[in-house]
CSV table of C-alpha atoms in Angstrom, one decimal:
chain,number,residue,atom,x,y,z
E,1,ARG,CA,0.0,0.0,0.0
E,2,SER,CA,1.3,3.4,-0.9
E,3,LEU,CA,1.4,6.0,1.9
E,4,GLY,CA,1.4,9.0,-0.3
E,5,SER,CA,4.9,9.6,-1.7
E,6,TYR,CA,3.5,10.3,-5.2
E,7,GLU,CA,1.1,12.8,-3.6
E,8,MET,CA,4.1,14.5,-2.1
E,9,ASP,CA,5.8,14.6,-5.4
E,10,LEU,CA,2.8,16.3,-7.0
E,11,ARG,CA,2.5,18.9,-4.2
E,12,LEU,CA,6.1,19.7,-4.5
E,13,ARG,CA,5.8,20.0,-8.2
E,14,GLU,CA,2.9,22.5,-7.8
E,15,HIS,CA,5.0,24.5,-5.3
E,16,LEU,CA,7.8,24.7,-7.9
E,17,ALA,CA,5.4,25.7,-10.6
E,18,ASP,CA,4.1,28.5,-8.3
E,19,LYS,CA,7.7,29.6,-7.7
E,20,PHE,CA,8.3,29.7,-11.4
E,21,THR,CA,5.2,31.7,-12.0
E,22,GLU,CA,6.2,34.2,-9.3
E,23,LYS,CA,9.7,34.6,-10.9
E,24,TYR,CA,8.3,34.9,-14.5
E,25,PRO,CA,4.8,36.4,-14.2
E,26,LYS,CA,4.6,37.6,-17.8
E,27,LEU,CA,5.2,34.1,-19.3
E,28,SER,CA,2.3,31.8,-20.3
E,29,ASP,CA,1.2,29.3,-17.6
E,30,VAL,CA,3.9,26.7,-17.0
E,31,ARG,CA,1.1,24.2,-16.0
E,32,LYS,CA,-0.1,24.1,-19.6
E,33,ASN,CA,3.2,22.8,-20.8
E,34,ALA,CA,3.3,19.1,-20.3
E,35,ARG,CA,7.0,18.8,-20.9
E,36,ALA,CA,7.8,21.5,-18.3
E,37,MET,CA,5.5,19.8,-15.7
E,38,LYS,CA,7.2,16.5,-16.3
E,39,LYS,CA,10.6,18.2,-15.7
E,40,LEU,CA,9.2,19.8,-12.5
E,41,LEU,CA,7.9,16.4,-11.3
E,42,LYS,CA,11.4,14.8,-11.9
E,43,GLU,CA,13.0,17.8,-10.1
E,44,SER,CA,10.5,17.5,-7.2
E,45,ARG,CA,11.5,13.9,-6.6
E,46,LYS,CA,15.1,14.9,-6.5
E,47,VAL,CA,14.4,17.8,-4.1
E,48,LYS,CA,12.4,15.5,-1.8
E,49,THR,CA,15.3,13.1,-1.6
E,50,VAL,CA,17.9,15.8,-1.0
E,51,LEU,CA,15.7,17.5,1.7
E,52,SER,CA,15.4,14.2,3.5
E,53,ALA,CA,19.1,14.5,4.4
E,54,ASN,CA,19.6,18.3,4.3
E,55,GLN,CA,17.9,21.4,5.6
E,56,ASP,CA,17.8,23.1,2.2
E,57,THR,CA,18.6,22.6,-1.5
E,58,TYR,CA,18.1,24.3,-4.9
E,59,ALA,CA,15.7,23.0,-7.4
E,60,GLN,CA,17.0,23.8,-10.9
E,61,VAL,CA,15.8,23.0,-14.4
E,62,GLU,CA,17.4,24.3,-17.5
E,63,SER,CA,15.1,25.7,-20.2
E,64,LEU,CA,12.0,24.8,-18.2
E,65,HIS,CA,9.5,26.9,-20.1
E,66,GLN,CA,9.8,29.3,-23.0
E,67,ASP,CA,13.6,29.0,-22.8
E,68,ARG,CA,13.8,30.2,-19.2
E,69,ASP,CA,16.1,28.4,-16.8
E,70,PHE,CA,14.7,28.0,-13.3
E,71,ARG,CA,16.5,27.9,-10.0
E,72,VAL,CA,14.9,28.3,-6.6
E,73,LYS,CA,15.9,27.5,-3.0
E,74,VAL,CA,13.6,25.0,-1.2
E,75,THR,CA,13.9,24.2,2.5
E,76,ARG,CA,12.9,21.1,4.5
E,77,GLU,CA,10.5,23.3,6.5
E,78,GLU,CA,8.7,24.4,3.3
E,79,MET,CA,8.4,20.8,2.2
E,80,GLU,CA,7.1,19.7,5.6
E,81,ASN,CA,4.5,22.5,5.5
E,82,LEU,CA,3.3,21.3,2.1
E,83,PHE,CA,2.9,17.8,3.4
E,84,ALA,CA,1.6,18.6,6.9
E,85,ASP,CA,-1.9,17.1,6.3
E,86,LEU,CA,-0.4,13.9,4.9
E,87,PHE,CA,1.8,13.0,7.9
E,88,PRO,CA,-1.0,11.7,10.2
E,89,ARG,CA,-2.0,9.1,7.6
E,90,PHE,CA,1.3,7.3,7.9
E,91,GLU,CA,0.4,5.9,11.3
E,92,ALA,CA,-2.9,4.1,10.4
E,93,PRO,CA,-1.4,1.3,8.2
E,94,PHE,CA,1.0,0.3,10.9
E,95,VAL,CA,-1.8,0.2,13.5
E,96,ASP,CA,-4.0,-1.8,11.1
E,97,ALA,CA,-1.2,-4.3,10.4
E,98,ILE,CA,-0.5,-4.8,14.1
E,99,ASN,CA,-4.2,-5.3,14.8
E,100,SER,CA,-4.7,-7.7,12.0
E,101,ALA,CA,-1.6,-9.7,13.0
E,102,GLY,CA,-3.1,-10.0,16.5
E,103,ILE,CA,0.1,-8.8,18.2
E,104,SER,CA,0.9,-5.9,20.5
E,105,LYS,CA,3.4,-3.2,19.7
E,106,ILE,CA,5.9,-4.6,22.3
E,107,GLU,CA,6.1,-7.8,20.3
E,108,ILE,CA,7.5,-6.0,17.2
E,109,GLU,CA,11.2,-6.7,17.0
E,110,GLN,CA,12.0,-4.3,14.2
E,111,VAL,CA,10.5,-2.1,11.5
E,112,VAL,CA,12.1,-2.1,8.1
E,113,LEU,CA,11.4,0.7,5.8
E,114,PHE,CA,11.7,1.0,2.0
E,115,GLY,CA,10.1,3.4,-0.4
E,116,GLY,CA,10.9,7.0,-1.4
E,117,GLY,CA,8.6,8.7,1.2
E,118,THR,CA,10.1,6.8,4.1
E,119,ARG,CA,13.3,8.8,3.7
E,120,ILE,CA,11.6,11.9,5.0
E,121,PRO,CA,12.4,12.5,8.7
E,122,LYS,CA,8.9,13.6,9.6
E,123,VAL,CA,7.5,10.4,8.1
E,124,GLN,CA,10.0,8.4,10.1
E,125,GLU,CA,8.9,10.2,13.2
E,126,GLN,CA,5.3,9.3,12.6
E,127,ILE,CA,6.2,5.6,12.0
E,128,LEU,CA,8.3,5.5,15.2
E,129,LYS,CA,5.3,7.0,17.1
E,130,ALA,CA,2.9,4.4,15.6
E,131,THR,CA,5.1,1.4,16.3
E,132,GLU,CA,6.6,2.6,19.6
E,133,GLN,CA,10.0,1.6,18.4
E,134,LYS,CA,13.3,3.3,19.4
E,135,GLU,CA,14.8,3.1,15.9
E,136,LEU,CA,13.9,2.2,12.4
E,137,HIS,CA,15.9,-0.2,10.2
E,138,LYS,CA,16.7,1.6,6.9
E,139,TYR,CA,19.3,-0.8,5.5
E,140,ILE,CA,17.3,-1.7,2.4
E,141,ASN,CA,18.3,0.4,-0.6
E,142,THR,CA,15.0,2.1,-1.4
E,143,ASP,CA,16.0,2.7,-5.0
E,144,GLU,CA,16.5,-1.0,-5.6
E,145,ALA,CA,13.9,-2.6,-3.4
E,146,ALA,CA,10.9,-4.2,-5.0
E,147,ALA,CA,7.6,-4.6,-3.2
């Protein structure tokens, strides 16, 4: 079950599109350019990954729309604010799995994470809270793991 990583990518893409529009208000709407939006989606995934380990980064896309290069600073705080309403939903699947397995939280030996969204520190915080674990095991390469 997906916990919303794609939704995060889409929200971050929209945020970047807004920033581009702020920077170049006289250009046509970047959202109407499918190629530009695909480039922003790709960049949003990169930014999300970088911000999982750093406090800030730059999103940059060459020749994004109407031959304009785009570069903007994005902070982890900005990203977390964009996703704030998504974070509470990360707890429910763990609670459901624990209940359906008929075990208690203290019987869980370890929680192993994989998937792009699980890199985000705030998501990890929610999972720790849901499972009452002291640490999460993140030794699976999320880029190579298959569900």
